[in-house]
Amino acid sequence: MSSRRLTESEIKAIGHFGQEFELAAGQIVYRKGSASDCMYYIKSGRVRIYDEFSSGREVTVDVIETGHIFGESAFSGSKEKTPRPINVMTVTDTVLVRLPAARLGAASEEAPQLLLHLLQLCSDSMDRLTRRLEEQCLLDRYGKTASYLLDVTAVQSKEKGTLGGNVPYTHSQLAAALGLNRTTVSEVLKYFDRKRWIFCGYGKVQVIDRAGLQAFVEGQMP
């Protein structure tokens, strides 16, 4: 996952012209088809971006966390509000800043580089979504989990809790992020632990052999 972040002045501008609010874990931020009238900045916490089908099946597209944005369809430029193409739900207790599209210009005047950095973050989102689509199509549950563990721990960050390869998610949170059953995720993690690619302790998952996980993922790719 990209380490790119907005600057303090840009975050301040978004906060100045936006509205900060908090949601508990498991709450809907918006549903597919609702009007795209604002962008969201994640001040703290994590959200799950997912689609759902008439059968009731859900597919997790991405999980993003502190420092990232979502709801970019609000800035499509259309006079009519573009329908949201996807659902978003909080994974943890989350603090969001809601920035109406109409106020983006004013926020950019306060922080001149904001538009450029938002575009860069949108590019990061497209890259992540491309990887997620490849994973959904090409990888089994083992490959998806391995790829996600590598992605989460790619950046060593005290803020994110990933120092030393630590995975700051519970098994349930990993299951939600991957769109898999919790029992399935636990079985996969035990398999990786036996391979000594990760260490599973009480309430802890740590990546200790990135090369082993990476080779496993590459082995599933055509």
mmCIF file with all atom_site columns, C-alpha atoms in Angstrom:
data_model
loop_
_atom_site.group_PDB
_atom_site.id
_atom_site.type_symbol
_atom_site.label_atom_id
_atom_site.label_alt_id
_atom_site.label_comp_id
_atom_site.label_asym_id
_atom_site.label_entity_id
_atom_site.label_seq_id
_atom_site.pdbx_PDB_ins_code
_atom_site.Cartn_x
_atom_site.Cartn_y
_atom_site.Cartn_z
_atom_site.occupancy
_atom_site.B_iso_or_equiv
_atom_site.pdbx_formal_charge
_atom_site.auth_seq_id
_atom_site.auth_comp_id
_atom_site.auth_asym_id
_atom_site.auth_atom_id
_atom_site.pdbx_PDB_model_num
ATOM 1   C CA . MET A 1 1   ? 0.000   0.000   0.000   1.00 0.00 ? 1   MET A CA 1
ATOM 2   C CA . SER A 1 2   ? 1.338   3.444   -0.908  1.00 0.00 ? 2   SER A CA 1
ATOM 3   C CA . SER A 1 3   ? 2.966   5.540   1.823   1.00 0.00 ? 3   SER A CA 1
ATOM 4   C CA . ARG A 1 4   ? 1.939   8.781   0.082   1.00 0.00 ? 4   ARG A CA 1
ATOM 5   C CA . ARG A 1 5   ? 0.092   11.163  2.378   1.00 0.00 ? 5   ARG A CA 1
ATOM 6   C CA . LEU A 1 6   ? -1.353  14.660  2.298   1.00 0.00 ? 6   LEU A CA 1
ATOM 7   C CA . THR A 1 7   ? 0.680   17.377  3.995   1.00 0.00 ? 7   THR A CA 1
ATOM 8   C CA . GLU A 1 8   ? -0.356  18.912  7.307   1.00 0.00 ? 8   GLU A CA 1
ATOM 9   C CA . SER A 1 9   ? -1.499  22.114  5.552   1.00 0.00 ? 9   SER A CA 1
ATOM 10  C CA . GLU A 1 10  ? -3.630  20.082  3.111   1.00 0.00 ? 10  GLU A CA 1
ATOM 11  C CA . ILE A 1 11  ? -5.215  18.068  5.914   1.00 0.00 ? 11  ILE A CA 1
ATOM 12  C CA . LYS A 1 12  ? -5.921  21.335  7.747   1.00 0.00 ? 12  LYS A CA 1
ATOM 13  C CA . ALA A 1 13  ? -7.562  22.787  4.618   1.00 0.00 ? 13  ALA A CA 1
ATOM 14  C CA . ILE A 1 14  ? -9.775  19.718  4.207   1.00 0.00 ? 14  ILE A CA 1
ATOM 15  C CA . GLY A 1 15  ? -10.733 19.945  7.873   1.00 0.00 ? 15  GLY A CA 1
ATOM 16  C CA . HIS A 1 16  ? -11.439 23.677  7.579   1.00 0.00 ? 16  HIS A CA 1
ATOM 17  C CA . PHE A 1 17  ? -13.803 23.322  4.624   1.00 0.00 ? 17  PHE A CA 1
ATOM 18  C CA . GLY A 1 18  ? -15.107 19.855  5.473   1.00 0.00 ? 18  GLY A CA 1
ATOM 19  C CA . GLN A 1 19  ? -17.046 18.238  8.298   1.00 0.00 ? 19  GLN A CA 1
ATOM 20  C CA . GLU A 1 20  ? -15.391 15.816  10.730  1.00 0.00 ? 20  GLU A CA 1
ATOM 21  C CA . PHE A 1 21  ? -17.441 12.978  12.209  1.00 0.00 ? 21  PHE A CA 1
ATOM 22  C CA . GLU A 1 22  ? -16.945 9.553   13.773  1.00 0.00 ? 22  GLU A CA 1
ATOM 23  C CA . LEU A 1 23  ? -18.493 6.177   12.967  1.00 0.00 ? 23  LEU A CA 1
ATOM 24  C CA . ALA A 1 24  ? -18.296 2.962   14.958  1.00 0.00 ? 24  ALA A CA 1
ATOM 25  C CA . ALA A 1 25  ? -16.993 -0.256  13.395  1.00 0.00 ? 25  ALA A CA 1
ATOM 26  C CA . GLY A 1 26  ? -19.439 -1.914  11.000  1.00 0.00 ? 26  GLY A CA 1
ATOM 27  C CA . GLN A 1 27  ? -21.373 1.218   10.017  1.00 0.00 ? 27  GLN A CA 1
ATOM 28  C CA . ILE A 1 28  ? -22.223 2.108   6.418   1.00 0.00 ? 28  ILE A CA 1
ATOM 29  C CA . VAL A 1 29  ? -20.596 5.293   5.085   1.00 0.00 ? 29  VAL A CA 1
ATOM 30  C CA . TYR A 1 30  ? -22.575 5.188   1.845   1.00 0.00 ? 30  TYR A CA 1
ATOM 31  C CA . ARG A 1 31  ? -24.261 2.651   -0.397  1.00 0.00 ? 31  ARG A CA 1
ATOM 32  C CA . LYS A 1 32  ? -23.948 1.967   -4.082  1.00 0.00 ? 32  LYS A CA 1
ATOM 33  C CA . GLY A 1 33  ? -26.300 4.195   -6.090  1.00 0.00 ? 33  GLY A CA 1
ATOM 34  C CA . SER A 1 34  ? -26.376 7.084   -3.606  1.00 0.00 ? 34  SER A CA 1
ATOM 35  C CA . ALA A 1 35  ? -25.472 10.567  -4.858  1.00 0.00 ? 35  ALA A CA 1
ATOM 36  C CA . SER A 1 36  ? -21.764 11.402  -5.177  1.00 0.00 ? 36  SER A CA 1
ATOM 37  C CA . ASP A 1 37  ? -21.726 14.813  -3.541  1.00 0.00 ? 37  ASP A CA 1
ATOM 38  C CA . CYS A 1 38  ? -18.553 14.647  -1.450  1.00 0.00 ? 38  CYS A CA 1
ATOM 39  C CA . MET A 1 39  ? -15.144 13.080  -0.927  1.00 0.00 ? 39  MET A CA 1
ATOM 40  C CA . TYR A 1 40  ? -13.971 11.538  2.348   1.00 0.00 ? 40  TYR A CA 1
ATOM 41  C CA . TYR A 1 41  ? -10.588 11.757  4.062   1.00 0.00 ? 41  TYR A CA 1
ATOM 42  C CA . ILE A 1 42  ? -9.754  9.067   6.647   1.00 0.00 ? 42  ILE A CA 1
ATOM 43  C CA . LYS A 1 43  ? -8.350  10.842  9.693   1.00 0.00 ? 43  LYS A CA 1
ATOM 44  C CA . SER A 1 44  ? -8.120  7.578   11.632  1.00 0.00 ? 44  SER A CA 1
ATOM 45  C CA . GLY A 1 45  ? -9.392  4.028   11.235  1.00 0.00 ? 45  GLY A CA 1
ATOM 46  C CA . ARG A 1 46  ? -10.101 1.766   8.265   1.00 0.00 ? 46  ARG A CA 1
ATOM 47  C CA . VAL A 1 47  ? -12.949 1.327   5.777   1.00 0.00 ? 47  VAL A CA 1
ATOM 48  C CA . ARG A 1 48  ? -13.912 -1.555  3.480   1.00 0.00 ? 48  ARG A CA 1
ATOM 49  C CA . ILE A 1 49  ? -14.901 -0.876  -0.122  1.00 0.00 ? 49  ILE A CA 1
ATOM 50  C CA . TYR A 1 50  ? -17.113 -3.661  -1.411  1.00 0.00 ? 50  TYR A CA 1
ATOM 51  C CA . ASP A 1 51  ? -19.766 -4.673  -3.933  1.00 0.00 ? 51  ASP A CA 1
ATOM 52  C CA . GLU A 1 52  ? -22.774 -6.860  -3.329  1.00 0.00 ? 52  GLU A CA 1
ATOM 53  C CA . PHE A 1 53  ? -24.975 -8.905  -5.624  1.00 0.00 ? 53  PHE A CA 1
ATOM 54  C CA . SER A 1 54  ? -28.640 -9.870  -5.704  1.00 0.00 ? 54  SER A CA 1
ATOM 55  C CA . SER A 1 55  ? -27.643 -13.314 -4.391  1.00 0.00 ? 55  SER A CA 1
ATOM 56  C CA . GLY A 1 56  ? -26.413 -11.626 -1.203  1.00 0.00 ? 56  GLY A CA 1
ATOM 57  C CA . ARG A 1 57  ? -22.758 -12.378 -1.962  1.00 0.00 ? 57  ARG A CA 1
ATOM 58  C CA . GLU A 1 58  ? -20.294 -9.606  -1.129  1.00 0.00 ? 58  GLU A CA 1
ATOM 59  C CA . VAL A 1 59  ? -16.902 -9.026  -2.766  1.00 0.00 ? 59  VAL A CA 1
ATOM 60  C CA . THR A 1 60  ? -14.325 -6.855  -0.998  1.00 0.00 ? 60  THR A CA 1
ATOM 61  C CA . VAL A 1 61  ? -12.630 -4.561  -3.501  1.00 0.00 ? 61  VAL A CA 1
ATOM 62  C CA . ASP A 1 62  ? -10.222 -2.824  -1.131  1.00 0.00 ? 62  ASP A CA 1
ATOM 63  C CA . VAL A 1 63  ? -9.576  -1.828  2.477   1.00 0.00 ? 63  VAL A CA 1
ATOM 64  C CA . ILE A 1 64  ? -8.030  1.595   3.055   1.00 0.00 ? 64  ILE A CA 1
ATOM 65  C CA . GLU A 1 65  ? -6.918  3.349   6.202   1.00 0.00 ? 65  GLU A CA 1
ATOM 66  C CA . THR A 1 66  ? -5.655  6.527   7.829   1.00 0.00 ? 66  THR A CA 1
ATOM 67  C CA . GLY A 1 67  ? -4.335  9.135   5.397   1.00 0.00 ? 67  GLY A CA 1
ATOM 68  C CA . HIS A 1 68  ? -6.247  7.935   2.337   1.00 0.00 ? 68  HIS A CA 1
ATOM 69  C CA . ILE A 1 69  ? -9.258  9.321   0.508   1.00 0.00 ? 69  ILE A CA 1
ATOM 70  C CA . PHE A 1 70  ? -12.311 7.703   -1.077  1.00 0.00 ? 70  PHE A CA 1
ATOM 71  C CA . GLY A 1 71  ? -15.471 8.848   -2.817  1.00 0.00 ? 71  GLY A CA 1
ATOM 72  C CA . GLU A 1 72  ? -13.512 10.408  -5.707  1.00 0.00 ? 72  GLU A CA 1
ATOM 73  C CA . SER A 1 73  ? -16.521 10.054  -8.024  1.00 0.00 ? 73  SER A CA 1
ATOM 74  C CA . ALA A 1 74  ? -17.824 13.264  -6.406  1.00 0.00 ? 74  ALA A CA 1
ATOM 75  C CA . PHE A 1 75  ? -15.353 15.193  -8.564  1.00 0.00 ? 75  PHE A CA 1
ATOM 76  C CA . SER A 1 76  ? -16.494 13.825  -11.932 1.00 0.00 ? 76  SER A CA 1
ATOM 77  C CA . GLY A 1 77  ? -17.432 17.332  -13.053 1.00 0.00 ? 77  GLY A CA 1
ATOM 78  C CA . SER A 1 78  ? -20.958 16.334  -14.022 1.00 0.00 ? 78  SER A CA 1
ATOM 79  C CA . LYS A 1 79  ? -23.745 18.803  -13.260 1.00 0.00 ? 79  LYS A CA 1
ATOM 80  C CA . GLU A 1 80  ? -25.856 15.853  -12.153 1.00 0.00 ? 80  GLU A CA 1
ATOM 81  C CA . LYS A 1 81  ? -24.707 13.935  -9.105  1.00 0.00 ? 81  LYS A CA 1
ATOM 82  C CA . THR A 1 82  ? -22.947 10.748  -10.266 1.00 0.00 ? 82  THR A CA 1
ATOM 83  C CA . PRO A 1 83  ? -24.287 7.629   -8.490  1.00 0.00 ? 83  PRO A CA 1
ATOM 84  C CA . ARG A 1 84  ? -21.799 5.949   -6.180  1.00 0.00 ? 84  ARG A CA 1
ATOM 85  C CA . PRO A 1 85  ? -20.414 2.851   -7.956  1.00 0.00 ? 85  PRO A CA 1
ATOM 86  C CA . ILE A 1 86  ? -19.658 0.906   -4.756  1.00 0.00 ? 86  ILE A CA 1
ATOM 87  C CA . ASN A 1 87  ? -20.447 0.470   -1.038  1.00 0.00 ? 87  ASN A CA 1
ATOM 88  C CA . VAL A 1 88  ? -18.243 1.627   1.842   1.00 0.00 ? 88  VAL A CA 1
ATOM 89  C CA . MET A 1 89  ? -18.379 0.380   5.454   1.00 0.00 ? 89  MET A CA 1
ATOM 90  C CA . THR A 1 90  ? -16.134 1.045   8.443   1.00 0.00 ? 90  THR A CA 1
ATOM 91  C CA . VAL A 1 91  ? -13.926 -1.845  9.604   1.00 0.00 ? 91  VAL A CA 1
ATOM 92  C CA . THR A 1 92  ? -12.846 -0.170  12.860  1.00 0.00 ? 92  THR A CA 1
ATOM 93  C CA . ASP A 1 93  ? -14.009 2.882   14.790  1.00 0.00 ? 93  ASP A CA 1
ATOM 94  C CA . THR A 1 94  ? -13.216 5.553   12.232  1.00 0.00 ? 94  THR A CA 1
ATOM 95  C CA . VAL A 1 95  ? -12.920 9.339   12.093  1.00 0.00 ? 95  VAL A CA 1
ATOM 96  C CA . LEU A 1 96  ? -13.742 10.794  8.677   1.00 0.00 ? 96  LEU A CA 1
ATOM 97  C CA . VAL A 1 97  ? -13.724 14.268  7.176   1.00 0.00 ? 97  VAL A CA 1
ATOM 98  C CA . ARG A 1 98  ? -16.461 14.859  4.611   1.00 0.00 ? 98  ARG A CA 1
ATOM 99  C CA . LEU A 1 99  ? -15.465 17.407  1.953   1.00 0.00 ? 99  LEU A CA 1
ATOM 100 C CA . PRO A 1 100 ? -18.291 18.556  -0.370  1.00 0.00 ? 100 PRO A CA 1
ATOM 101 C CA . ALA A 1 101 ? -17.261 18.789  -4.018  1.00 0.00 ? 101 ALA A CA 1
ATOM 102 C CA . ALA A 1 102 ? -18.448 22.397  -4.070  1.00 0.00 ? 102 ALA A CA 1
ATOM 103 C CA . ARG A 1 103 ? -15.845 23.346  -1.441  1.00 0.00 ? 103 ARG A CA 1
ATOM 104 C CA . LEU A 1 104 ? -12.829 21.710  -3.057  1.00 0.00 ? 104 LEU A CA 1
ATOM 105 C CA . GLY A 1 105 ? -11.907 24.934  -4.859  1.00 0.00 ? 105 GLY A CA 1
ATOM 106 C CA . ALA A 1 106 ? -11.813 26.906  -1.609  1.00 0.00 ? 106 ALA A CA 1
ATOM 107 C CA . ALA A 1 107 ? -9.743  24.211  0.103   1.00 0.00 ? 107 ALA A CA 1
ATOM 108 C CA . SER A 1 108 ? -7.299  24.241  -2.825  1.00 0.00 ? 108 SER A CA 1
ATOM 109 C CA . GLU A 1 109 ? -6.853  28.003  -2.546  1.00 0.00 ? 109 GLU A CA 1
ATOM 110 C CA . GLU A 1 110 ? -5.777  27.523  1.075   1.00 0.00 ? 110 GLU A CA 1
ATOM 111 C CA . ALA A 1 111 ? -3.424  24.646  0.104   1.00 0.00 ? 111 ALA A CA 1
ATOM 112 C CA . PRO A 1 112 ? -2.350  25.152  -3.550  1.00 0.00 ? 112 PRO A CA 1
ATOM 113 C CA . GLN A 1 113 ? -0.834  21.660  -3.974  1.00 0.00 ? 113 GLN A CA 1
ATOM 114 C CA . LEU A 1 114 ? -3.982  19.910  -2.731  1.00 0.00 ? 114 LEU A CA 1
ATOM 115 C CA . LEU A 1 115 ? -5.477  19.169  -6.164  1.00 0.00 ? 115 LEU A CA 1
ATOM 116 C CA . LEU A 1 116 ? -2.231  17.622  -7.393  1.00 0.00 ? 116 LEU A CA 1
ATOM 117 C CA . HIS A 1 117 ? -1.890  15.454  -4.310  1.00 0.00 ? 117 HIS A CA 1
ATOM 118 C CA . LEU A 1 118 ? -5.535  14.352  -4.520  1.00 0.00 ? 118 LEU A CA 1
ATOM 119 C CA . LEU A 1 119 ? -4.879  13.312  -8.121  1.00 0.00 ? 119 LEU A CA 1
ATOM 120 C CA . GLN A 1 120 ? -1.849  11.316  -6.960  1.00 0.00 ? 120 GLN A CA 1
ATOM 121 C CA . LEU A 1 121 ? -3.929  9.601   -4.277  1.00 0.00 ? 121 LEU A CA 1
ATOM 122 C CA . CYS A 1 122 ? -6.569  8.783   -6.915  1.00 0.00 ? 122 CYS A CA 1
ATOM 123 C CA . SER A 1 123 ? -3.817  7.222   -9.019  1.00 0.00 ? 123 SER A CA 1
ATOM 124 C CA . ASP A 1 124 ? -2.749  5.138   -6.012  1.00 0.00 ? 124 ASP A CA 1
ATOM 125 C CA . SER A 1 125 ? -6.356  3.985   -5.643  1.00 0.00 ? 125 SER A CA 1
ATOM 126 C CA . MET A 1 126 ? -6.494  2.888   -9.283  1.00 0.00 ? 126 MET A CA 1
ATOM 127 C CA . ASP A 1 127 ? -3.259  0.914   -8.861  1.00 0.00 ? 127 ASP A CA 1
ATOM 128 C CA . ARG A 1 128 ? -4.627  -0.833  -5.757  1.00 0.00 ? 128 ARG A CA 1
ATOM 129 C CA . LEU A 1 129 ? -7.937  -1.622  -7.428  1.00 0.00 ? 129 LEU A CA 1
ATOM 130 C CA . THR A 1 130 ? -6.113  -3.132  -10.405 1.00 0.00 ? 130 THR A CA 1
ATOM 131 C CA . ARG A 1 131 ? -4.147  -5.397  -8.056  1.00 0.00 ? 131 ARG A CA 1
ATOM 132 C CA . ARG A 1 132 ? -7.306  -6.380  -6.196  1.00 0.00 ? 132 ARG A CA 1
ATOM 133 C CA . LEU A 1 133 ? -9.051  -7.273  -9.480  1.00 0.00 ? 133 LEU A CA 1
ATOM 134 C CA . GLU A 1 134 ? -6.109  -9.450  -10.491 1.00 0.00 ? 134 GLU A CA 1
ATOM 135 C CA . GLU A 1 135 ? -6.225  -11.168 -7.102  1.00 0.00 ? 135 GLU A CA 1
ATOM 136 C CA . GLN A 1 136 ? -9.963  -11.864 -7.343  1.00 0.00 ? 136 GLN A CA 1
ATOM 137 C CA . CYS A 1 137 ? -9.538  -13.398 -10.791 1.00 0.00 ? 137 CYS A CA 1
ATOM 138 C CA . LEU A 1 138 ? -6.241  -15.262 -10.436 1.00 0.00 ? 138 LEU A CA 1
ATOM 139 C CA . LEU A 1 139 ? -5.572  -16.150 -6.801  1.00 0.00 ? 139 LEU A CA 1
ATOM 140 C CA . ASP A 1 140 ? -7.168  -18.685 -4.479  1.00 0.00 ? 140 ASP A CA 1
ATOM 141 C CA . ARG A 1 141 ? -7.783  -17.970 -0.783  1.00 0.00 ? 141 ARG A CA 1
ATOM 142 C CA . TYR A 1 142 ? -4.157  -18.719 0.063   1.00 0.00 ? 142 TYR A CA 1
ATOM 143 C CA . GLY A 1 143 ? -2.811  -16.419 -2.644  1.00 0.00 ? 143 GLY A CA 1
ATOM 144 C CA . LYS A 1 144 ? -5.217  -13.603 -1.755  1.00 0.00 ? 144 LYS A CA 1
ATOM 145 C CA . THR A 1 145 ? -4.244  -13.760 1.898   1.00 0.00 ? 145 THR A CA 1
ATOM 146 C CA . ALA A 1 146 ? -0.517  -13.866 1.134   1.00 0.00 ? 146 ALA A CA 1
ATOM 147 C CA . SER A 1 147 ? -0.777  -10.915 -1.248  1.00 0.00 ? 147 SER A CA 1
ATOM 148 C CA . TYR A 1 148 ? -2.754  -8.895  1.276   1.00 0.00 ? 148 TYR A CA 1
ATOM 149 C CA . LEU A 1 149 ? -0.294  -9.581  4.101   1.00 0.00 ? 149 LEU A CA 1
ATOM 150 C CA . LEU A 1 150 ? 2.542   -8.402  1.844   1.00 0.00 ? 150 LEU A CA 1
ATOM 151 C CA . ASP A 1 151 ? 0.604   -5.278  0.896   1.00 0.00 ? 151 ASP A CA 1
ATOM 152 C CA . VAL A 1 152 ? -0.305  -4.353  4.481   1.00 0.00 ? 152 VAL A CA 1
ATOM 153 C CA . THR A 1 153 ? 3.272   -4.722  5.745   1.00 0.00 ? 153 THR A CA 1
ATOM 154 C CA . ALA A 1 154 ? 5.034   -3.220  2.709   1.00 0.00 ? 154 ALA A CA 1
ATOM 155 C CA . VAL A 1 155 ? 5.646   0.040   4.614   1.00 0.00 ? 155 VAL A CA 1
ATOM 156 C CA . GLN A 1 156 ? 7.255   -0.043  8.059   1.00 0.00 ? 156 GLN A CA 1
ATOM 157 C CA . SER A 1 157 ? 5.159   2.419   10.027  1.00 0.00 ? 157 SER A CA 1
ATOM 158 C CA . LYS A 1 158 ? 4.744   3.000   13.756  1.00 0.00 ? 158 LYS A CA 1
ATOM 159 C CA . GLU A 1 159 ? 1.498   4.884   13.062  1.00 0.00 ? 159 GLU A CA 1
ATOM 160 C CA . LYS A 1 160 ? 0.065   1.932   11.136  1.00 0.00 ? 160 LYS A CA 1
ATOM 161 C CA . GLY A 1 161 ? 1.426   -0.615  13.597  1.00 0.00 ? 161 GLY A CA 1
ATOM 162 C CA . THR A 1 162 ? 3.425   -2.478  10.934  1.00 0.00 ? 162 THR A CA 1
ATOM 163 C CA . LEU A 1 163 ? 6.928   -2.189  12.401  1.00 0.00 ? 163 LEU A CA 1
ATOM 164 C CA . GLY A 1 164 ? 8.807   -5.473  12.232  1.00 0.00 ? 164 GLY A CA 1
ATOM 165 C CA . GLY A 1 165 ? 6.312   -6.958  9.775   1.00 0.00 ? 165 GLY A CA 1
ATOM 166 C CA . ASN A 1 166 ? 3.455   -6.862  12.282  1.00 0.00 ? 166 ASN A CA 1
ATOM 167 C CA . VAL A 1 167 ? -0.054  -7.110  10.821  1.00 0.00 ? 167 VAL A CA 1
ATOM 168 C CA . PRO A 1 168 ? -2.328  -4.713  12.782  1.00 0.00 ? 168 PRO A CA 1
ATOM 169 C CA . TYR A 1 169 ? -5.492  -6.709  12.044  1.00 0.00 ? 169 TYR A CA 1
ATOM 170 C CA . THR A 1 170 ? -7.358  -9.414  13.920  1.00 0.00 ? 170 THR A CA 1
ATOM 171 C CA . HIS A 1 171 ? -8.358  -12.587 12.070  1.00 0.00 ? 171 HIS A CA 1
ATOM 172 C CA . SER A 1 172 ? -11.899 -11.198 11.823  1.00 0.00 ? 172 SER A CA 1
ATOM 173 C CA . GLN A 1 173 ? -10.666 -7.932  10.331  1.00 0.00 ? 173 GLN A CA 1
ATOM 174 C CA . LEU A 1 174 ? -8.507  -9.802  7.818   1.00 0.00 ? 174 LEU A CA 1
ATOM 175 C CA . ALA A 1 175 ? -11.529 -11.900 6.882   1.00 0.00 ? 175 ALA A CA 1
ATOM 176 C CA . ALA A 1 176 ? -13.605 -8.759  6.322   1.00 0.00 ? 176 ALA A CA 1
ATOM 177 C CA . ALA A 1 177 ? -10.836 -7.187  4.260   1.00 0.00 ? 177 ALA A CA 1
ATOM 178 C CA . LEU A 1 178 ? -10.472 -10.272 2.089   1.00 0.00 ? 178 LEU A CA 1
ATOM 179 C CA . GLY A 1 179 ? -14.146 -11.131 1.796   1.00 0.00 ? 179 GLY A CA 1
ATOM 180 C CA . LEU A 1 180 ? -13.449 -14.576 3.263   1.00 0.00 ? 180 LEU A CA 1
ATOM 181 C CA . ASN A 1 181 ? -14.823 -16.559 6.188   1.00 0.00 ? 181 ASN A CA 1
ATOM 182 C CA . ARG A 1 182 ? -12.939 -16.049 9.459   1.00 0.00 ? 182 ARG A CA 1
ATOM 183 C CA . THR A 1 183 ? -12.382 -19.795 9.857   1.00 0.00 ? 183 THR A CA 1
ATOM 184 C CA . THR A 1 184 ? -10.926 -19.949 6.361   1.00 0.00 ? 184 THR A CA 1
ATOM 185 C CA . VAL A 1 185 ? -8.507  -17.108 7.097   1.00 0.00 ? 185 VAL A CA 1
ATOM 186 C CA . SER A 1 186 ? -7.393  -18.756 10.346  1.00 0.00 ? 186 SER A CA 1
ATOM 187 C CA . GLU A 1 187 ? -6.690  -22.023 8.483   1.00 0.00 ? 187 GLU A CA 1
ATOM 188 C CA . VAL A 1 188 ? -4.666  -20.169 5.840   1.00 0.00 ? 188 VAL A CA 1
ATOM 189 C CA . LEU A 1 189 ? -2.648  -18.335 8.496   1.00 0.00 ? 189 LEU A CA 1
ATOM 190 C CA . LYS A 1 190 ? -1.892  -21.627 10.274  1.00 0.00 ? 190 LYS A CA 1
ATOM 191 C CA . TYR A 1 191 ? -0.620  -23.040 6.978   1.00 0.00 ? 191 TYR A CA 1
ATOM 192 C CA . PHE A 1 192 ? 1.637   -20.015 6.465   1.00 0.00 ? 192 PHE A CA 1
ATOM 193 C CA . ASP A 1 193 ? 2.838   -20.346 10.053  1.00 0.00 ? 193 ASP A CA 1
ATOM 194 C CA . ARG A 1 194 ? 3.815   -23.984 9.436   1.00 0.00 ? 194 ARG A CA 1
ATOM 195 C CA . LYS A 1 195 ? 5.745   -22.838 6.373   1.00 0.00 ? 195 LYS A CA 1
ATOM 196 C CA . ARG A 1 196 ? 7.463   -20.260 8.641   1.00 0.00 ? 196 ARG A CA 1
ATOM 197 C CA . TRP A 1 197 ? 6.487   -17.402 6.368   1.00 0.00 ? 197 TRP A CA 1
ATOM 198 C CA . ILE A 1 198 ? 4.615   -15.766 9.243   1.00 0.00 ? 198 ILE A CA 1
ATOM 199 C CA . PHE A 1 199 ? 4.428   -16.082 13.000  1.00 0.00 ? 199 PHE A CA 1
ATOM 200 C CA . CYS A 1 200 ? 1.002   -16.461 14.579  1.00 0.00 ? 200 CYS A CA 1
ATOM 201 C CA . GLY A 1 201 ? 0.883   -15.745 18.294  1.00 0.00 ? 201 GLY A CA 1
ATOM 202 C CA . TYR A 1 202 ? -1.930  -14.826 20.657  1.00 0.00 ? 202 TYR A CA 1
ATOM 203 C CA . GLY A 1 203 ? -3.600  -11.808 19.046  1.00 0.00 ? 203 GLY A CA 1
ATOM 204 C CA . LYS A 1 204 ? -0.632  -11.347 16.740  1.00 0.00 ? 204 LYS A CA 1
ATOM 205 C CA . VAL A 1 205 ? 0.355   -12.024 13.129  1.00 0.00 ? 205 VAL A CA 1
ATOM 206 C CA . GLN A 1 206 ? 3.863   -11.147 11.950  1.00 0.00 ? 206 GLN A CA 1
ATOM 207 C CA . VAL A 1 207 ? 5.360   -11.545 8.479   1.00 0.00 ? 207 VAL A CA 1
ATOM 208 C CA . ILE A 1 208 ? 8.847   -13.018 8.882   1.00 0.00 ? 208 ILE A CA 1
ATOM 209 C CA . ASP A 1 209 ? 9.597   -14.297 5.362   1.00 0.00 ? 209 ASP A CA 1
ATOM 210 C CA . ARG A 1 210 ? 8.391   -11.873 2.697   1.00 0.00 ? 210 ARG A CA 1
ATOM 211 C CA . ALA A 1 211 ? 10.333  -13.699 -0.008  1.00 0.00 ? 211 ALA A CA 1
ATOM 212 C CA . GLY A 1 212 ? 8.519   -16.943 0.788   1.00 0.00 ? 212 GLY A CA 1
ATOM 213 C CA . LEU A 1 213 ? 5.093   -15.289 0.614   1.00 0.00 ? 213 LEU A CA 1
ATOM 214 C CA . GLN A 1 214 ? 6.012   -13.421 -2.562  1.00 0.00 ? 214 GLN A CA 1
ATOM 215 C CA . ALA A 1 215 ? 7.210   -16.598 -4.292  1.00 0.00 ? 215 ALA A CA 1
ATOM 216 C CA . PHE A 1 216 ? 3.960   -18.317 -3.290  1.00 0.00 ? 216 PHE A CA 1
ATOM 217 C CA . VAL A 1 217 ? 1.855   -15.525 -4.816  1.00 0.00 ? 217 VAL A CA 1
ATOM 218 C CA . GLU A 1 218 ? 3.940   -15.457 -7.996  1.00 0.00 ? 218 GLU A CA 1
ATOM 219 C CA . GLY A 1 219 ? 3.522   -19.214 -8.286  1.00 0.00 ? 219 GLY A CA 1
ATOM 220 C CA . GLN A 1 220 ? -0.240  -18.730 -8.679  1.00 0.00 ? 220 GLN A CA 1
ATOM 221 C CA . MET A 1 221 ? 0.082   -16.128 -11.398 1.00 0.00 ? 221 MET A CA 1
ATOM 222 C CA . PRO A 1 222 ? -0.149  -17.336 -15.035 1.00 0.00 ? 222 PRO A CA 1
#
